[in-house]
């Protein structure tokens, strides 16, 4: 059974890819999970950039 969580799925897929004894994942599932992971990573990058910008602004306001 393939995991439904994208990170767990990619670990499963990689284990299969290097010779693990499991069923081959469906190509559509691989595509869907990789797309979801990329979308999540891009969202996290945007959130981190916003947090860094806020931290920089606050640090600038605290300087005397």
mmCIF file of C-alpha atoms in Angstrom:
data_model
loop_
_atom_site.group_PDB
_atom_site.id
_atom_site.type_symbol
_atom_site.label_atom_id
_atom_site.label_comp_id
_atom_site.label_asym_id
_atom_site.label_seq_id
_atom_site.Cartn_x
_atom_site.Cartn_y
_atom_site.Cartn_z
ATOM 1 C CA UNK A 1 0.000 0.000 0.000
ATOM 2 C CA UNK A 2 1.351 3.402 -0.973
ATOM 3 C CA UNK A 3 1.409 6.168 1.653
ATOM 4 C CA UNK A 4 -0.905 9.132 1.104
ATOM 5 C CA UNK A 5 1.431 11.684 2.717
ATOM 6 C CA UNK A 6 3.690 13.231 0.017
ATOM 7 C CA UNK A 7 6.912 12.956 2.030
ATOM 8 C CA UNK A 8 6.235 9.358 3.063
ATOM 9 C CA UNK A 9 5.254 8.572 -0.519
ATOM 10 C CA UNK A 10 8.530 9.910 -1.946
ATOM 11 C CA UNK A 11 10.449 7.822 0.580
ATOM 12 C CA UNK A 12 8.389 4.789 -0.512
ATOM 13 C CA UNK A 13 8.959 5.619 -4.185
ATOM 14 C CA UNK A 14 12.692 5.990 -3.661
ATOM 15 C CA UNK A 15 12.833 2.674 -1.805
ATOM 16 C CA UNK A 16 11.053 1.022 -4.743
ATOM 17 C CA UNK A 17 13.310 2.810 -7.224
ATOM 18 C CA UNK A 18 16.469 1.410 -5.641
ATOM 19 C CA UNK A 19 15.154 -2.142 -5.583
ATOM 20 C CA UNK A 20 12.811 -2.397 -2.621
ATOM 21 C CA UNK A 21 10.351 -5.275 -2.586
ATOM 22 C CA UNK A 22 7.111 -3.356 -3.116
ATOM 23 C CA UNK A 23 4.656 -2.594 -5.899
ATOM 24 C CA UNK A 24 5.617 -0.016 -8.506
ATOM 25 C CA UNK A 25 3.823 3.267 -7.822
ATOM 26 C CA UNK A 26 1.423 4.513 -10.460
ATOM 27 C CA UNK A 27 2.968 7.270 -12.639
ATOM 28 C CA UNK A 28 -0.037 9.540 -11.998
ATOM 29 C CA UNK A 29 0.454 9.156 -8.254
ATOM 30 C CA UNK A 30 4.155 9.974 -8.561
ATOM 31 C CA UNK A 31 3.307 13.123 -10.528
ATOM 32 C CA UNK A 32 0.601 14.189 -8.066
ATOM 33 C CA UNK A 33 2.806 13.681 -5.023
ATOM 34 C CA UNK A 34 5.813 15.460 -6.549
ATOM 35 C CA UNK A 35 3.586 18.379 -7.564
ATOM 36 C CA UNK A 36 2.194 18.600 -4.038
ATOM 37 C CA UNK A 37 5.683 18.527 -2.540
ATOM 38 C CA UNK A 38 6.868 21.294 -4.882
ATOM 39 C CA UNK A 39 3.784 23.397 -4.122
ATOM 40 C CA UNK A 40 4.396 22.960 -0.388
ATOM 41 C CA UNK A 41 8.093 23.826 -0.716
ATOM 42 C CA UNK A 42 7.273 26.981 -2.686
ATOM 43 C CA UNK A 43 4.707 28.022 -0.072
ATOM 44 C CA UNK A 44 7.248 27.464 2.700
ATOM 45 C CA UNK A 45 9.840 29.538 0.821
ATOM 46 C CA UNK A 46 7.364 32.424 0.526
ATOM 47 C CA UNK A 47 6.464 32.174 4.216
ATOM 48 C CA UNK A 48 10.121 32.112 5.226
ATOM 49 C CA UNK A 49 10.867 35.153 3.054
ATOM 50 C CA UNK A 50 7.992 37.035 4.683
ATOM 51 C CA UNK A 51 9.200 36.088 8.172
ATOM 52 C CA UNK A 52 12.751 37.171 7.324
ATOM 53 C CA UNK A 53 11.518 40.495 5.952
ATOM 54 C CA UNK A 54 9.536 41.096 9.148
ATOM 55 C CA UNK A 55 12.509 40.165 11.322
ATOM 56 C CA UNK A 56 14.771 42.505 9.329
ATOM 57 C CA UNK A 57 12.266 45.338 9.651
ATOM 58 C CA UNK A 58 11.882 44.823 13.390
ATOM 59 C CA UNK A 59 15.640 44.597 13.851
ATOM 60 C CA UNK A 60 16.025 47.885 11.945
ATOM 61 C CA UNK A 61 13.467 49.567 14.178
ATOM 62 C CA UNK A 62 15.302 48.420 17.321
ATOM 63 C CA UNK A 63 18.665 49.845 16.263
ATOM 64 C CA UNK A 64 19.510 53.138 17.909
#
